Short mmCIF file of C-alpha atoms in Angstrom, two decimals:
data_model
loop_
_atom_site.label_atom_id
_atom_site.label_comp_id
_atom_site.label_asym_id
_atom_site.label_seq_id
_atom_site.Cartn_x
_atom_site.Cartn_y
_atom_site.Cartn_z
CA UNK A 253 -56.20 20.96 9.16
CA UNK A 254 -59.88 22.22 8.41
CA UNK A 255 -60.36 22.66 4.73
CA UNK A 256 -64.08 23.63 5.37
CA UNK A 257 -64.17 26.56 8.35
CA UNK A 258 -67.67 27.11 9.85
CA UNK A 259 -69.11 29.63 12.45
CA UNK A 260 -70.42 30.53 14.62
CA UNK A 261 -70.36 27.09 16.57
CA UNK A 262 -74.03 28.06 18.26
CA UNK A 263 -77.00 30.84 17.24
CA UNK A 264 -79.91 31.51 19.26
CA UNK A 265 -82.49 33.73 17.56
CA UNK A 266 -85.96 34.41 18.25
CA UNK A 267 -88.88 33.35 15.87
CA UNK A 268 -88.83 35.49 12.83
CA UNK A 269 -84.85 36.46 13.10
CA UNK A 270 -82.52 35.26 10.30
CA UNK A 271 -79.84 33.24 11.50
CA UNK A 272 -76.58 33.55 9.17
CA UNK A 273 -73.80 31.02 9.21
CA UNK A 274 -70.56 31.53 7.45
CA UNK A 275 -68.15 29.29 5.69
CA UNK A 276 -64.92 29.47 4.64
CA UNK A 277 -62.53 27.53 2.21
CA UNK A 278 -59.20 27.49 0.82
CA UNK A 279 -58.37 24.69 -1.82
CA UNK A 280 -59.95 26.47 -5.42
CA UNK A 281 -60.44 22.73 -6.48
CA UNK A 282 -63.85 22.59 -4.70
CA UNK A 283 -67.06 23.04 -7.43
CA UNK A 284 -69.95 22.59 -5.70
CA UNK A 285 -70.91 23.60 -1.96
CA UNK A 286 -74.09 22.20 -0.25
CA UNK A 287 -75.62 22.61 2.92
CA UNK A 288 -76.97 19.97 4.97
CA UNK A 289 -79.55 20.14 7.77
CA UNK A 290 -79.27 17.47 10.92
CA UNK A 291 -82.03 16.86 13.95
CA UNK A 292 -81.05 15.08 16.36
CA UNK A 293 -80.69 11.20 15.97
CA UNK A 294 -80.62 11.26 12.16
CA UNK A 295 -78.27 11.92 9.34
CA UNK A 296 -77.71 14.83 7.71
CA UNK A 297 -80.16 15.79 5.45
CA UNK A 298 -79.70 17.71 1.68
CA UNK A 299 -80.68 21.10 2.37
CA UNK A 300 -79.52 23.38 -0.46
CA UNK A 301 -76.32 23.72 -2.87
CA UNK A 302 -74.45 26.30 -5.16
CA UNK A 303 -72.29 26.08 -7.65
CA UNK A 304 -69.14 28.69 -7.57
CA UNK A 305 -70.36 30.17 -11.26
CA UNK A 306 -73.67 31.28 -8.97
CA UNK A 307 -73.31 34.18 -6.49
CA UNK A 308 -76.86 33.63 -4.75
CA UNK A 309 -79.71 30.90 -4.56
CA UNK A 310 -83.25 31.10 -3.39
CA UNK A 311 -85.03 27.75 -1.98
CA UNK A 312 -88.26 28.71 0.23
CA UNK A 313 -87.30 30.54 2.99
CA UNK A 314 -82.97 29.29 2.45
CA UNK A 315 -80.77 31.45 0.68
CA UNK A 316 -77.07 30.42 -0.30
CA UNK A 317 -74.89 33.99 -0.36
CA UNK A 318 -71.39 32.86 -2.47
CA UNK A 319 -68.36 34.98 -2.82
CA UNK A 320 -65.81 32.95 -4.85
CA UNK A 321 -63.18 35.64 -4.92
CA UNK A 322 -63.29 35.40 -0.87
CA UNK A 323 -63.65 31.94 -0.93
CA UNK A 324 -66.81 32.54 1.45
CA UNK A 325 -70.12 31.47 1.35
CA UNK A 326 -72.77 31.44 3.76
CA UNK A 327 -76.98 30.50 4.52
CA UNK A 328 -79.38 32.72 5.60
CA UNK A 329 -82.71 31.76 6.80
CA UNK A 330 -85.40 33.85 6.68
CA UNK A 331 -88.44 33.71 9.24
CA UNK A 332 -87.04 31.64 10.85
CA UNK A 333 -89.49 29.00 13.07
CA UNK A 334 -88.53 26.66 15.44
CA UNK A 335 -88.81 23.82 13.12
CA UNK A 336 -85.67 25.30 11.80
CA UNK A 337 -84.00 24.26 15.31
CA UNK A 338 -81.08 21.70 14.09
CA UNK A 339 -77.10 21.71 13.32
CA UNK A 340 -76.32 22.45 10.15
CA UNK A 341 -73.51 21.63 8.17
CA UNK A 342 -71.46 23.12 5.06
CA UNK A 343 -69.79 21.18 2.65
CA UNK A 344 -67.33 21.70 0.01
CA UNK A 345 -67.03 19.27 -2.60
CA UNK A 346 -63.75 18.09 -4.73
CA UNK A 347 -64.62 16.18 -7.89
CA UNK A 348 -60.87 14.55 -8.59
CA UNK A 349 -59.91 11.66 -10.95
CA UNK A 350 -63.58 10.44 -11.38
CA UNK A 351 -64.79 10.73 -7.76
CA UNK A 352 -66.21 13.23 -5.23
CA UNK A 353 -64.61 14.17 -1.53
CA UNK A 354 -67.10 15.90 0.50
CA UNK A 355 -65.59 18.13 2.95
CA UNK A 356 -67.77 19.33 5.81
CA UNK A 357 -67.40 21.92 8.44
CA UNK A 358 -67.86 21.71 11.76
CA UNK A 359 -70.95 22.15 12.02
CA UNK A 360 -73.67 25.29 13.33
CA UNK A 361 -76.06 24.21 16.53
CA UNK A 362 -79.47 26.75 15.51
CA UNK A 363 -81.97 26.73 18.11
CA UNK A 364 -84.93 29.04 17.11
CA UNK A 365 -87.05 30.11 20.24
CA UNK A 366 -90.83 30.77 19.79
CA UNK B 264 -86.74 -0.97 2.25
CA UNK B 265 -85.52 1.56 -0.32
CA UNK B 266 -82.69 3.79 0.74
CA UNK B 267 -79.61 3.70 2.92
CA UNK B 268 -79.67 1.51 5.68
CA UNK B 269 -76.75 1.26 8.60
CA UNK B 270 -76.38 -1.40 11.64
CA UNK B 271 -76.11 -1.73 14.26
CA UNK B 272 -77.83 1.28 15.64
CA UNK B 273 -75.92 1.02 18.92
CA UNK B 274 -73.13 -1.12 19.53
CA UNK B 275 -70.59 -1.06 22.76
CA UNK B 276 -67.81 -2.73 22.40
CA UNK B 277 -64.52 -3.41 24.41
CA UNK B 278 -60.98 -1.78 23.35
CA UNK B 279 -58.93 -4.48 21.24
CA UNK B 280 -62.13 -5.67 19.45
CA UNK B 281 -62.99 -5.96 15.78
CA UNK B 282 -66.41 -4.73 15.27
CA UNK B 283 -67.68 -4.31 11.69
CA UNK B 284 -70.65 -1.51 10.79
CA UNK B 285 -72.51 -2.51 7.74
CA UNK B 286 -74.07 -0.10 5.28
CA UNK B 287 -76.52 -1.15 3.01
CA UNK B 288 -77.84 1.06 -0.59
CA UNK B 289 -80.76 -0.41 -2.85
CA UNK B 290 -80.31 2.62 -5.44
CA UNK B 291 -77.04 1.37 -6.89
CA UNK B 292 -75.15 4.42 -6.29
CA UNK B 293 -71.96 4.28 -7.49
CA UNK B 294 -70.52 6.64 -4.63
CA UNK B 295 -70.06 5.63 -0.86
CA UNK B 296 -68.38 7.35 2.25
CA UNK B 297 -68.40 6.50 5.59
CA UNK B 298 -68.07 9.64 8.44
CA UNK B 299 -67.27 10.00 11.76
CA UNK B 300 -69.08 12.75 13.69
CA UNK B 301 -67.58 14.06 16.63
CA UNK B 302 -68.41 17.16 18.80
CA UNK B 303 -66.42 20.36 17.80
CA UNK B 304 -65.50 18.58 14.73
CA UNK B 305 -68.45 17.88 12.07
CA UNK B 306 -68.36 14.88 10.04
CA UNK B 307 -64.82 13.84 8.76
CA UNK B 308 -64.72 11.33 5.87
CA UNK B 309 -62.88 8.28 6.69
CA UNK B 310 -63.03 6.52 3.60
CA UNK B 311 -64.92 6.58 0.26
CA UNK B 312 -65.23 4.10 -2.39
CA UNK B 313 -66.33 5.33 -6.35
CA UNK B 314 -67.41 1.80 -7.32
CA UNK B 315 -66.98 -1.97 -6.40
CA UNK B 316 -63.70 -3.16 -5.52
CA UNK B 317 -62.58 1.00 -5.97
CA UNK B 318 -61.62 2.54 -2.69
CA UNK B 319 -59.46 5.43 -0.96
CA UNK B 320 -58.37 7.27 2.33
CA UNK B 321 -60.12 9.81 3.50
CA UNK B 322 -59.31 12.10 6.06
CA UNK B 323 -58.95 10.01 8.89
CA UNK B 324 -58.43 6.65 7.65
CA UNK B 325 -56.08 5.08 10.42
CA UNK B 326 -57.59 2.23 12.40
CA UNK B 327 -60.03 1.41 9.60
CA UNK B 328 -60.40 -1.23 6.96
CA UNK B 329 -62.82 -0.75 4.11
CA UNK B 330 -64.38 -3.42 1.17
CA UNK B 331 -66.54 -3.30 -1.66
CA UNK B 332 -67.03 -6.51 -2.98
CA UNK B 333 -70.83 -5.52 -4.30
CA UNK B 334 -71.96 -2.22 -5.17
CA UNK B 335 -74.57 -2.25 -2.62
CA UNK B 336 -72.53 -2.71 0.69
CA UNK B 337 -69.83 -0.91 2.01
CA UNK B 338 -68.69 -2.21 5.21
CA UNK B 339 -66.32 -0.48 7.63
CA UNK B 340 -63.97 -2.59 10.02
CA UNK B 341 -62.26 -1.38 13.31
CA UNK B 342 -59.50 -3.72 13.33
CA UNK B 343 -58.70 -3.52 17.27
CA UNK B 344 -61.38 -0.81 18.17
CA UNK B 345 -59.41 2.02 20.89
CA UNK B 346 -61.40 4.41 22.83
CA UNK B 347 -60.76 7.50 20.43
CA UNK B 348 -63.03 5.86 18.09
CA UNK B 349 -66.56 6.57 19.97
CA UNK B 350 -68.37 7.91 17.99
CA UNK B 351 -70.86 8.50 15.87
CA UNK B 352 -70.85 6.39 12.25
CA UNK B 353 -72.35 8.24 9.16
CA UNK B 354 -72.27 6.36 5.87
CA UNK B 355 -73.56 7.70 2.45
CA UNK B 356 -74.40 7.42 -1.10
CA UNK B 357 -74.27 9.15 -4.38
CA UNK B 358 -74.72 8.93 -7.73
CA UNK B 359 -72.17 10.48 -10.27
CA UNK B 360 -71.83 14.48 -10.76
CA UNK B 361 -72.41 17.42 -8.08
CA UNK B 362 -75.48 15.44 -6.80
CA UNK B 363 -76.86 15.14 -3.24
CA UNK B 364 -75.24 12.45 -1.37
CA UNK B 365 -77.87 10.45 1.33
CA UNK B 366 -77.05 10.09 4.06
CA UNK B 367 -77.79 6.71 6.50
CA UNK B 368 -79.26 7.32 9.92
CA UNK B 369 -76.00 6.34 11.70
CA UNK B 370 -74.00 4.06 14.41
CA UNK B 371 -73.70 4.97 17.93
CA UNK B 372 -70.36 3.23 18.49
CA UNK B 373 -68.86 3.17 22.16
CA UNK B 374 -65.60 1.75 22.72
CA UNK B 375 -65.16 0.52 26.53
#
């Protein structure tokens, strides 16, 4: 089953729009929720995190959005460019017994058109 | 180099095969994970290991053998590789906490 759900699959906005993808998560074990960033041919790449005890966090132009009584949480990019064109990924952590499971979802396809 | 190194790259290989995919850290991270991407489903852990000779199932651990002899390598094994296991090969390192984990650049596995 998919601890981590993501959506939508695929966004297309125009330069300057701000894409928002969701996530959703059951298990109340998870404490810390990144997002990672992927272009093609490489790995995933840190992007930004949140802790639950946080309801919002500012990077640059990335904003985390967390609702831990809905067990949602979701990224917003604002301006987007098409530099921004990538899949992203969010991630739910579990820190059990000394060691950490991340738990991704399935991943958001962005392509930003100029 | 400094950072996470996989190889191969590419590798095809032919159903019943062993192939092994090495993953190399220089930071001495106690925490690694190897991931399989797939289309439609994101990266699913296969197996993670918090320190030498300290390893456990992941999600989808079936088909896979993991070591850690040193703290710097963390090889994954296809015992007789099957054609559900193309895919890409993502392996990782952390260090202790809610830190970021790094990511290698992955393995382009095809199983024939």
């Amino acid at each position: 089953q998919q601890q981590v759900k993501q959506s939508p699959q695929s966004l297309i906005v125009q330069k300057g729009g701000i894409p928002i993808i969701n996530c959703a998560y059951e298990n109340t074990a998870f404490d810390y929720f990144p997002w990672y960033q992927q272009f093609p041919g490489k790995g995933p790449a840190l992007l930004i995190a949140i802790r639950p005890d946080v309801s919002e966090k500012k990077e640059g132009r990335f904003t985390i959005s967390f609702n831990k009584s809905a067990k949602q949480f979701s990224l917003h990019i604002m301006d987007s460019q098409p530099g921004d064109s990538a899949t992203y990924f969010c991630a739910a952590v579990e820190a059990t017994s000394g060691t950490y499971k991340y738990i991704f979802g399935t991943g958001t396809r962005l392509k930003v058109l100029a | 180099d400094a950072g996470i190194t996989q190889s191969p790259r590419y590798k095809i290989t032919e159903t019943g095969r062993q192939v092994t995919l090495m993953c190399h850290q220089t930071w001495s991270h106690s925490y690694m994970f190897w991931y399989r991407q797939d289309l439609g489903h994101g990266l699913r852990l296969i197996y993670y290991s918090a320190a030498a000779d300290i390893t456990d199932k992941g999600e989808v651990p079936d088909g896979y053998v993991v070591s850690r002899s040193k703290t710097e390598n963390f090889p994954l094994t296809l015992e007789s590789a099957t054609r559900s296991q193309t895919s890409v090969y993502f392996c990782a390192s952390k260090t202790g906490g809610n830190t970021e984990a790094f990511f290698g650049q992955g393995t382009r596995l095809t199983v024939v």
